[in-house]
Amino acid sequence: MPPVTDASIEAAIVVRLRAAGCVFAEDEARLLLEASEAEGVADAAAELERLVARRVAGEPLEQLVGWAEFAGLRIDVEPGVFVPRRRTEFLAAEAARLASEAAARSGGVPVVVDLCCGTGAIGAAIAEAIGPIELVAADLDAAAVRAARRNLEPRGGLVVEGDLFDPLPERLRGRVDVLAVNAPYVPSDAIALMPPEARVHEARLALDGGGDGLDVHRRVAASAAQWLAPGGHLLIETSERQAPVTAAIVHAGGLEAWIVHSEEADSTVVIGRA
């Protein structure tokens, strides 16, 4: 019998992952192997089997290995937390550009709020892209707040827990240069059609946007103008189909509104300017 090697173990994992429908089985197998051999793991073989079995059962890879790649960064995640999507890198890049322009205009440090922050991936990407910012992030989900604190506090960010604008420090009112929002925008009836990685293993409050998917967008747009600095920008990720309605909602909130889209990222963002 030939000896069992790392290569043969990895090949066997790839077969199991492919059978479960994992498109990037080779990459996932390598990451699961790395996670099983992490510092502090007493039995790597048993840990590997546990991780592979959970992945085959449909748990998100990022929650299993404890991190997700976003804008070139390793973002901490944990079970049950919304996993940052690669398409949201477009929102983060647009937000970083606008924050940089705000800094150039004022000659100071821009104020950035990452609302419905999840893991804080957007705030982290902005901070890494443009340097010093006054960063505050907020989320209603306690698990997301824990992850966001690990990702943002080392970058000088403040993470608060609560519903939308409620937990933000009052000192930010009227001072926010960039308000970046990746709020839930999936219509309630469409949650059942999502992949099990999302609908089973991510918090529903991070997915469910109400009847037409835009309930949280309405709430954000209704108050955003009170928090934005003159000339400040609101950015909300949405779908290409929903974007005209989201733009109308943002305009109704007193902001000039327009839609930007990235074919490469398959991402759509509505921008509002105070």
mmCIF file with all atom_site columns, N, CA and C in Angstrom, residues 214-270:
data_model
loop_
_atom_site.group_PDB
_atom_site.id
_atom_site.type_symbol
_atom_site.label_atom_id
_atom_site.label_alt_id
_atom_site.label_comp_id
_atom_site.label_asym_id
_atom_site.label_entity_id
_atom_site.label_seq_id
_atom_site.pdbx_PDB_ins_code
_atom_site.Cartn_x
_atom_site.Cartn_y
_atom_site.Cartn_z
_atom_site.occupancy
_atom_site.B_iso_or_equiv
_atom_site.pdbx_formal_charge
_atom_site.auth_seq_id
_atom_site.auth_comp_id
_atom_site.auth_asym_id
_atom_site.auth_atom_id
_atom_site.pdbx_PDB_model_num
ATOM 1   N N  . LEU A 1 214 ? -36.080 46.665 0.330   1.00 0.00 ? 214 LEU A N  1
ATOM 2   C CA . LEU A 1 214 ? -35.531 48.012 0.499   1.00 0.00 ? 214 LEU A CA 1
ATOM 3   C C  . LEU A 1 214 ? -35.980 48.703 1.783   1.00 0.00 ? 214 LEU A C  1
ATOM 4   N N  . ASP A 1 215 ? -36.514 47.945 2.727   1.00 0.00 ? 215 ASP A N  1
ATOM 5   C CA . ASP A 1 215 ? -36.975 48.555 3.980   1.00 0.00 ? 215 ASP A CA 1
ATOM 6   C C  . ASP A 1 215 ? -35.845 49.264 4.720   1.00 0.00 ? 215 ASP A C  1
ATOM 7   N N  . VAL A 1 216 ? -34.675 48.616 4.820   1.00 0.00 ? 216 VAL A N  1
ATOM 8   C CA . VAL A 1 216 ? -33.568 49.231 5.551   1.00 0.00 ? 216 VAL A CA 1
ATOM 9   C C  . VAL A 1 216 ? -33.012 50.415 4.768   1.00 0.00 ? 216 VAL A C  1
ATOM 10  N N  . HIS A 1 217 ? -33.010 50.337 3.446   1.00 0.00 ? 217 HIS A N  1
ATOM 11  C CA . HIS A 1 217 ? -32.580 51.485 2.639   1.00 0.00 ? 217 HIS A CA 1
ATOM 12  C C  . HIS A 1 217 ? -33.441 52.711 2.944   1.00 0.00 ? 217 HIS A C  1
ATOM 13  N N  . ARG A 1 218 ? -34.737 52.507 3.103   1.00 0.00 ? 218 ARG A N  1
ATOM 14  C CA . ARG A 1 218 ? -35.633 53.627 3.420   1.00 0.00 ? 218 ARG A CA 1
ATOM 15  C C  . ARG A 1 218 ? -35.273 54.244 4.770   1.00 0.00 ? 218 ARG A C  1
ATOM 16  N N  . ARG A 1 219 ? -34.992 53.396 5.732   1.00 0.00 ? 219 ARG A N  1
ATOM 17  C CA . ARG A 1 219 ? -34.664 53.907 7.057   1.00 0.00 ? 219 ARG A CA 1
ATOM 18  C C  . ARG A 1 219 ? -33.324 54.644 7.051   1.00 0.00 ? 219 ARG A C  1
ATOM 19  N N  . VAL A 1 220 ? -32.363 54.115 6.320   1.00 0.00 ? 220 VAL A N  1
ATOM 20  C CA . VAL A 1 220 ? -31.065 54.791 6.224   1.00 0.00 ? 220 VAL A CA 1
ATOM 21  C C  . VAL A 1 220 ? -31.218 56.144 5.549   1.00 0.00 ? 220 VAL A C  1
ATOM 22  N N  . ALA A 1 221 ? -31.905 56.164 4.407   1.00 0.00 ? 221 ALA A N  1
ATOM 23  C CA . ALA A 1 221 ? -32.031 57.397 3.633   1.00 0.00 ? 221 ALA A CA 1
ATOM 24  C C  . ALA A 1 221 ? -32.822 58.467 4.376   1.00 0.00 ? 221 ALA A C  1
ATOM 25  N N  . ALA A 1 222 ? -33.739 58.046 5.231   1.00 0.00 ? 222 ALA A N  1
ATOM 26  C CA . ALA A 1 222 ? -34.554 59.014 5.963   1.00 0.00 ? 222 ALA A CA 1
ATOM 27  C C  . ALA A 1 222 ? -33.737 59.829 6.953   1.00 0.00 ? 222 ALA A C  1
ATOM 28  N N  . SER A 1 223 ? -32.620 59.275 7.430   1.00 0.00 ? 223 SER A N  1
ATOM 29  C CA . SER A 1 223 ? -31.830 59.965 8.457   1.00 0.00 ? 223 SER A CA 1
ATOM 30  C C  . SER A 1 223 ? -30.433 60.363 8.007   1.00 0.00 ? 223 SER A C  1
ATOM 31  N N  . ALA A 1 224 ? -30.002 59.889 6.847   1.00 0.00 ? 224 ALA A N  1
ATOM 32  C CA . ALA A 1 224 ? -28.604 60.086 6.437   1.00 0.00 ? 224 ALA A CA 1
ATOM 33  C C  . ALA A 1 224 ? -28.210 61.550 6.384   1.00 0.00 ? 224 ALA A C  1
ATOM 34  N N  . ALA A 1 225 ? -29.091 62.407 5.872   1.00 0.00 ? 225 ALA A N  1
ATOM 35  C CA . ALA A 1 225 ? -28.746 63.824 5.694   1.00 0.00 ? 225 ALA A CA 1
ATOM 36  C C  . ALA A 1 225 ? -28.400 64.493 7.018   1.00 0.00 ? 225 ALA A C  1
ATOM 37  N N  . GLN A 1 226 ? -28.972 64.009 8.128   1.00 0.00 ? 226 GLN A N  1
ATOM 38  C CA . GLN A 1 226 ? -28.680 64.605 9.435   1.00 0.00 ? 226 GLN A CA 1
ATOM 39  C C  . GLN A 1 226 ? -27.234 64.327 9.878   1.00 0.00 ? 226 GLN A C  1
ATOM 40  N N  . TRP A 1 227 ? -26.660 63.256 9.355   1.00 0.00 ? 227 TRP A N  1
ATOM 41  C CA . TRP A 1 227 ? -25.328 62.837 9.790   1.00 0.00 ? 227 TRP A CA 1
ATOM 42  C C  . TRP A 1 227 ? -24.220 63.252 8.831   1.00 0.00 ? 227 TRP A C  1
ATOM 43  N N  . LEU A 1 228 ? -24.580 63.497 7.576   1.00 0.00 ? 228 LEU A N  1
ATOM 44  C CA . LEU A 1 228 ? -23.561 63.836 6.591   1.00 0.00 ? 228 LEU A CA 1
ATOM 45  C C  . LEU A 1 228 ? -23.088 65.274 6.745   1.00 0.00 ? 228 LEU A C  1
ATOM 46  N N  . ALA A 1 229 ? -21.794 65.473 6.509   1.00 0.00 ? 229 ALA A N  1
ATOM 47  C CA . ALA A 1 229 ? -21.237 66.819 6.415   1.00 0.00 ? 229 ALA A CA 1
ATOM 48  C C  . ALA A 1 229 ? -21.691 67.442 5.096   1.00 0.00 ? 229 ALA A C  1
ATOM 49  N N  . PRO A 1 230 ? -21.659 68.763 4.981   1.00 0.00 ? 230 PRO A N  1
ATOM 50  C CA . PRO A 1 230 ? -21.944 69.375 3.680   1.00 0.00 ? 230 PRO A CA 1
ATOM 51  C C  . PRO A 1 230 ? -21.028 68.785 2.601   1.00 0.00 ? 230 PRO A C  1
ATOM 52  N N  . GLY A 1 231 ? -21.626 68.285 1.530   1.00 0.00 ? 231 GLY A N  1
ATOM 53  C CA . GLY A 1 231 ? -20.843 67.644 0.482   1.00 0.00 ? 231 GLY A CA 1
ATOM 54  C C  . GLY A 1 231 ? -20.494 66.201 0.774   1.00 0.00 ? 231 GLY A C  1
ATOM 55  N N  . GLY A 1 232 ? -20.943 65.676 1.932   1.00 0.00 ? 232 GLY A N  1
ATOM 56  C CA . GLY A 1 232 ? -20.666 64.287 2.288   1.00 0.00 ? 232 GLY A CA 1
ATOM 57  C C  . GLY A 1 232 ? -21.478 63.330 1.438   1.00 0.00 ? 232 GLY A C  1
ATOM 58  N N  . HIS A 1 233 ? -21.042 62.069 1.415   1.00 0.00 ? 233 HIS A N  1
ATOM 59  C CA . HIS A 1 233 ? -21.648 61.076 0.529   1.00 0.00 ? 233 HIS A CA 1
ATOM 60  C C  . HIS A 1 233 ? -22.168 59.860 1.297   1.00 0.00 ? 233 HIS A C  1
ATOM 61  N N  . LEU A 1 234 ? -23.334 59.400 0.861   1.00 0.00 ? 234 LEU A N  1
ATOM 62  C CA . LEU A 1 234 ? -23.907 58.128 1.279   1.00 0.00 ? 234 LEU A CA 1
ATOM 63  C C  . LEU A 1 234 ? -23.720 57.132 0.131   1.00 0.00 ? 234 LEU A C  1
ATOM 64  N N  . LEU A 1 235 ? -23.252 55.921 0.445   1.00 0.00 ? 235 LEU A N  1
ATOM 65  C CA . LEU A 1 235 ? -23.137 54.863 -0.554  1.00 0.00 ? 235 LEU A CA 1
ATOM 66  C C  . LEU A 1 235 ? -23.887 53.640 -0.047  1.00 0.00 ? 235 LEU A C  1
ATOM 67  N N  . ILE A 1 236 ? -24.790 53.115 -0.873  1.00 0.00 ? 236 ILE A N  1
ATOM 68  C CA . ILE A 1 236 ? -25.579 51.943 -0.510  1.00 0.00 ? 236 ILE A CA 1
ATOM 69  C C  . ILE A 1 236 ? -25.467 50.903 -1.620  1.00 0.00 ? 236 ILE A C  1
ATOM 70  N N  . GLU A 1 237 ? -25.031 49.692 -1.250  1.00 0.00 ? 237 GLU A N  1
ATOM 71  C CA . GLU A 1 237 ? -25.039 48.607 -2.225  1.00 0.00 ? 237 GLU A CA 1
ATOM 72  C C  . GLU A 1 237 ? -26.469 48.130 -2.438  1.00 0.00 ? 237 GLU A C  1
ATOM 73  N N  . THR A 1 238 ? -26.792 47.818 -3.698  1.00 0.00 ? 238 THR A N  1
ATOM 74  C CA . THR A 1 238 ? -28.117 47.326 -4.039  1.00 0.00 ? 238 THR A CA 1
ATOM 75  C C  . THR A 1 238 ? -27.979 46.429 -5.263  1.00 0.00 ? 238 THR A C  1
ATOM 76  N N  . SER A 1 239 ? -29.077 45.950 -5.782  1.00 0.00 ? 239 SER A N  1
ATOM 77  C CA . SER A 1 239 ? -29.017 45.166 -7.010  1.00 0.00 ? 239 SER A CA 1
ATOM 78  C C  . SER A 1 239 ? -29.278 46.086 -8.198  1.00 0.00 ? 239 SER A C  1
ATOM 79  N N  . GLU A 1 240 ? -28.869 45.636 -9.365  1.00 0.00 ? 240 GLU A N  1
ATOM 80  C CA . GLU A 1 240 ? -29.096 46.454 -10.565 1.00 0.00 ? 240 GLU A CA 1
ATOM 81  C C  . GLU A 1 240 ? -30.587 46.682 -10.776 1.00 0.00 ? 240 GLU A C  1
ATOM 82  N N  . ARG A 1 241 ? -31.397 45.681 -10.480 1.00 0.00 ? 241 ARG A N  1
ATOM 83  C CA . ARG A 1 241 ? -32.845 45.815 -10.657 1.00 0.00 ? 241 ARG A CA 1
ATOM 84  C C  . ARG A 1 241 ? -33.436 46.793 -9.647  1.00 0.00 ? 241 ARG A C  1
ATOM 85  N N  . GLN A 1 242 ? -32.949 46.768 -8.417  1.00 0.00 ? 242 GLN A N  1
ATOM 86  C CA . GLN A 1 242 ? -33.514 47.622 -7.376  1.00 0.00 ? 242 GLN A CA 1
ATOM 87  C C  . GLN A 1 242 ? -32.951 49.038 -7.392  1.00 0.00 ? 242 GLN A C  1
ATOM 88  N N  . ALA A 1 243 ? -31.849 49.251 -8.105  1.00 0.00 ? 243 ALA A N  1
ATOM 89  C CA . ALA A 1 243 ? -31.119 50.514 -8.013  1.00 0.00 ? 243 ALA A CA 1
ATOM 90  C C  . ALA A 1 243 ? -31.974 51.752 -8.299  1.00 0.00 ? 243 ALA A C  1
ATOM 91  N N  . PRO A 1 244 ? -32.825 51.760 -9.333  1.00 0.00 ? 244 PRO A N  1
ATOM 92  C CA . PRO A 1 244 ? -33.624 52.972 -9.556  1.00 0.00 ? 244 PRO A CA 1
ATOM 93  C C  . PRO A 1 244 ? -34.517 53.324 -8.368  1.00 0.00 ? 244 PRO A C  1
ATOM 94  N N  . VAL A 1 245 ? -35.073 52.300 -7.704  1.00 0.00 ? 245 VAL A N  1
ATOM 95  C CA . VAL A 1 245 ? -35.926 52.575 -6.544  1.00 0.00 ? 245 VAL A CA 1
ATOM 96  C C  . VAL A 1 245 ? -35.075 53.057 -5.373  1.00 0.00 ? 245 VAL A C  1
ATOM 97  N N  . THR A 1 246 ? -33.922 52.413 -5.152  1.00 0.00 ? 246 THR A N  1
ATOM 98  C CA . THR A 1 246 ? -33.030 52.870 -4.084  1.00 0.00 ? 246 THR A CA 1
ATOM 99  C C  . THR A 1 246 ? -32.604 54.307 -4.324  1.00 0.00 ? 246 THR A C  1
ATOM 100 N N  . ALA A 1 247 ? -32.290 54.657 -5.575  1.00 0.00 ? 247 ALA A N  1
ATOM 101 C CA . ALA A 1 247 ? -31.888 56.031 -5.897  1.00 0.00 ? 247 ALA A CA 1
ATOM 102 C C  . ALA A 1 247 ? -33.019 57.010 -5.599  1.00 0.00 ? 247 ALA A C  1
ATOM 103 N N  . ALA A 1 248 ? -34.250 56.622 -5.917  1.00 0.00 ? 248 ALA A N  1
ATOM 104 C CA . ALA A 1 248 ? -35.394 57.490 -5.629  1.00 0.00 ? 248 ALA A CA 1
ATOM 105 C C  . ALA A 1 248 ? -35.582 57.659 -4.126  1.00 0.00 ? 248 ALA A C  1
ATOM 106 N N  . ILE A 1 249 ? -35.337 56.594 -3.375  1.00 0.00 ? 249 ILE A N  1
ATOM 107 C CA . ILE A 1 249 ? -35.435 56.656 -1.914  1.00 0.00 ? 249 ILE A CA 1
ATOM 108 C C  . ILE A 1 249 ? -34.388 57.616 -1.357  1.00 0.00 ? 249 ILE A C  1
ATOM 109 N N  . VAL A 1 250 ? -33.162 57.522 -1.872  1.00 0.00 ? 250 VAL A N  1
ATOM 110 C CA . VAL A 1 250 ? -32.082 58.404 -1.414  1.00 0.00 ? 250 VAL A CA 1
ATOM 111 C C  . VAL A 1 250 ? -32.400 59.857 -1.772  1.00 0.00 ? 250 VAL A C  1
ATOM 112 N N  . HIS A 1 251 ? -32.926 60.083 -2.965  1.00 0.00 ? 251 HIS A N  1
ATOM 113 C CA . HIS A 1 251 ? -33.303 61.444 -3.380  1.00 0.00 ? 251 HIS A CA 1
ATOM 114 C C  . HIS A 1 251 ? -34.414 61.996 -2.482  1.00 0.00 ? 251 HIS A C  1
ATOM 115 N N  . ALA A 1 252 ? -35.377 61.141 -2.146  1.00 0.00 ? 252 ALA A N  1
ATOM 116 C CA . ALA A 1 252 ? -36.468 61.566 -1.262  1.00 0.00 ? 252 ALA A CA 1
ATOM 117 C C  . ALA A 1 252 ? -35.953 61.936 0.118   1.00 0.00 ? 252 ALA A C  1
ATOM 118 N N  . GLY A 1 253 ? -34.777 61.394 0.490   1.00 0.00 ? 253 GLY A N  1
ATOM 119 C CA . GLY A 1 253 ? -34.170 61.739 1.767   1.00 0.00 ? 253 GLY A CA 1
ATOM 120 C C  . GLY A 1 253 ? -33.419 63.053 1.748   1.00 0.00 ? 253 GLY A C  1
ATOM 121 N N  . GLY A 1 254 ? -33.470 63.758 0.614   1.00 0.00 ? 254 GLY A N  1
ATOM 122 C CA . GLY A 1 254 ? -32.874 65.089 0.528   1.00 0.00 ? 254 GLY A CA 1
ATOM 123 C C  . GLY A 1 254 ? -31.485 65.124 -0.073  1.00 0.00 ? 254 GLY A C  1
ATOM 124 N N  . LEU A 1 255 ? -31.047 64.019 -0.706  1.00 0.00 ? 255 LEU A N  1
ATOM 125 C CA . LEU A 1 255 ? -29.709 63.961 -1.275  1.00 0.00 ? 255 LEU A CA 1
ATOM 126 C C  . LEU A 1 255 ? -29.787 63.891 -2.796  1.00 0.00 ? 255 LEU A C  1
ATOM 127 N N  . GLU A 1 256 ? -28.794 64.476 -3.457  1.00 0.00 ? 256 GLU A N  1
ATOM 128 C CA . GLU A 1 256 ? -28.622 64.251 -4.884  1.00 0.00 ? 256 GLU A CA 1
ATOM 129 C C  . GLU A 1 256 ? -28.197 62.792 -5.046  1.00 0.00 ? 256 GLU A C  1
ATOM 130 N N  . ALA A 1 257 ? -28.808 62.067 -5.977  1.00 0.00 ? 257 ALA A N  1
ATOM 131 C CA . ALA A 1 257 ? -28.558 60.633 -6.055  1.00 0.00 ? 257 ALA A CA 1
ATOM 132 C C  . ALA A 1 257 ? -28.225 60.185 -7.473  1.00 0.00 ? 257 ALA A C  1
ATOM 133 N N  . TRP A 1 258 ? -27.319 59.208 -7.575  1.00 0.00 ? 258 TRP A N  1
ATOM 134 C CA . TRP A 1 258 ? -27.010 58.593 -8.860  1.00 0.00 ? 258 TRP A CA 1
ATOM 135 C C  . TRP A 1 258 ? -26.561 57.157 -8.638  1.00 0.00 ? 258 TRP A C  1
ATOM 136 N N  . ILE A 1 259 ? -26.499 56.417 -9.731  1.00 0.00 ? 259 ILE A N  1
ATOM 137 C CA . ILE A 1 259 ? -26.181 54.984 -9.693  1.00 0.00 ? 259 ILE A CA 1
ATOM 138 C C  . ILE A 1 259 ? -24.843 54.742 -10.372 1.00 0.00 ? 259 ILE A C  1
ATOM 139 N N  . VAL A 1 260 ? -23.990 53.923 -9.742  1.00 0.00 ? 260 VAL A N  1
ATOM 140 C CA . VAL A 1 260 ? -22.751 53.490 -10.385 1.00 0.00 ? 260 VAL A CA 1
ATOM 141 C C  . VAL A 1 260 ? -22.759 51.964 -10.410 1.00 0.00 ? 260 VAL A C  1
ATOM 142 N N  . HIS A 1 261 ? -22.140 51.407 -11.447 1.00 0.00 ? 261 HIS A N  1
ATOM 143 C CA . HIS A 1 261 ? -22.164 49.952 -11.632 1.00 0.00 ? 261 HIS A CA 1
ATOM 144 C C  . HIS A 1 261 ? -20.819 49.469 -12.131 1.00 0.00 ? 261 HIS A C  1
ATOM 145 N N  . SER A 1 262 ? -20.397 48.316 -11.637 1.00 0.00 ? 262 SER A N  1
ATOM 146 C CA . SER A 1 262 ? -19.183 47.662 -12.102 1.00 0.00 ? 262 SER A CA 1
ATOM 147 C C  . SER A 1 262 ? -19.551 46.339 -12.743 1.00 0.00 ? 262 SER A C  1
ATOM 148 N N  . GLU A 1 263 ? -19.319 46.236 -14.049 1.00 0.00 ? 263 GLU A N  1
ATOM 149 C CA . GLU A 1 263 ? -19.555 44.963 -14.727 1.00 0.00 ? 263 GLU A CA 1
ATOM 150 C C  . GLU A 1 263 ? -18.603 43.899 -14.206 1.00 0.00 ? 263 GLU A C  1
ATOM 151 N N  . GLU A 1 264 ? -17.346 44.297 -13.980 1.00 0.00 ? 264 GLU A N  1
ATOM 152 C CA . GLU A 1 264 ? -16.337 43.348 -13.537 1.00 0.00 ? 264 GLU A CA 1
ATOM 153 C C  . GLU A 1 264 ? -16.693 42.726 -12.195 1.00 0.00 ? 264 GLU A C  1
ATOM 154 N N  . ALA A 1 265 ? -17.156 43.558 -11.264 1.00 0.00 ? 265 ALA A N  1
ATOM 155 C CA . ALA A 1 265 ? -17.515 43.057 -9.933  1.00 0.00 ? 265 ALA A CA 1
ATOM 156 C C  . ALA A 1 265 ? -18.956 42.603 -9.841  1.00 0.00 ? 265 ALA A C  1
ATOM 157 N N  . ASP A 1 266 ? -19.743 42.857 -10.899 1.00 0.00 ? 266 ASP A N  1
ATOM 158 C CA . ASP A 1 266 ? -21.186 42.580 -10.888 1.00 0.00 ? 266 ASP A CA 1
ATOM 159 C C  . ASP A 1 266 ? -21.817 43.233 -9.662  1.00 0.00 ? 266 ASP A C  1
ATOM 160 N N  . SER A 1 267 ? -21.518 44.520 -9.508  1.00 0.00 ? 267 SER A N  1
ATOM 161 C CA . SER A 1 267 ? -21.923 45.237 -8.303  1.00 0.00 ? 267 SER A CA 1
ATOM 162 C C  . SER A 1 267 ? -22.541 46.580 -8.664  1.00 0.00 ? 267 SER A C  1
ATOM 163 N N  . THR A 1 268 ? -23.588 46.940 -7.923  1.00 0.00 ? 268 THR A N  1
ATOM 164 C CA . THR A 1 268 ? -24.285 48.201 -8.143  1.00 0.00 ? 268 THR A CA 1
ATOM 165 C C  . THR A 1 268 ? -24.376 48.969 -6.840  1.00 0.00 ? 268 THR A C  1
ATOM 166 N N  . VAL A 1 269 ? -24.077 50.259 -6.907  1.00 0.00 ? 269 VAL A N  1
ATOM 167 C CA . VAL A 1 269 ? -24.083 51.116 -5.721  1.00 0.00 ? 269 VAL A CA 1
ATOM 168 C C  . VAL A 1 269 ? -24.831 52.396 -6.047  1.00 0.00 ? 269 VAL A C  1
ATOM 169 N N  . VAL A 1 270 ? -25.700 52.812 -5.139  1.00 0.00 ? 270 VAL A N  1
ATOM 170 C CA . VAL A 1 270 ? -26.356 54.120 -5.237  1.00 0.00 ? 270 VAL A CA 1
ATOM 171 C C  . VAL A 1 270 ? -25.582 55.086 -4.345  1.00 0.00 ? 270 VAL A C  1
#
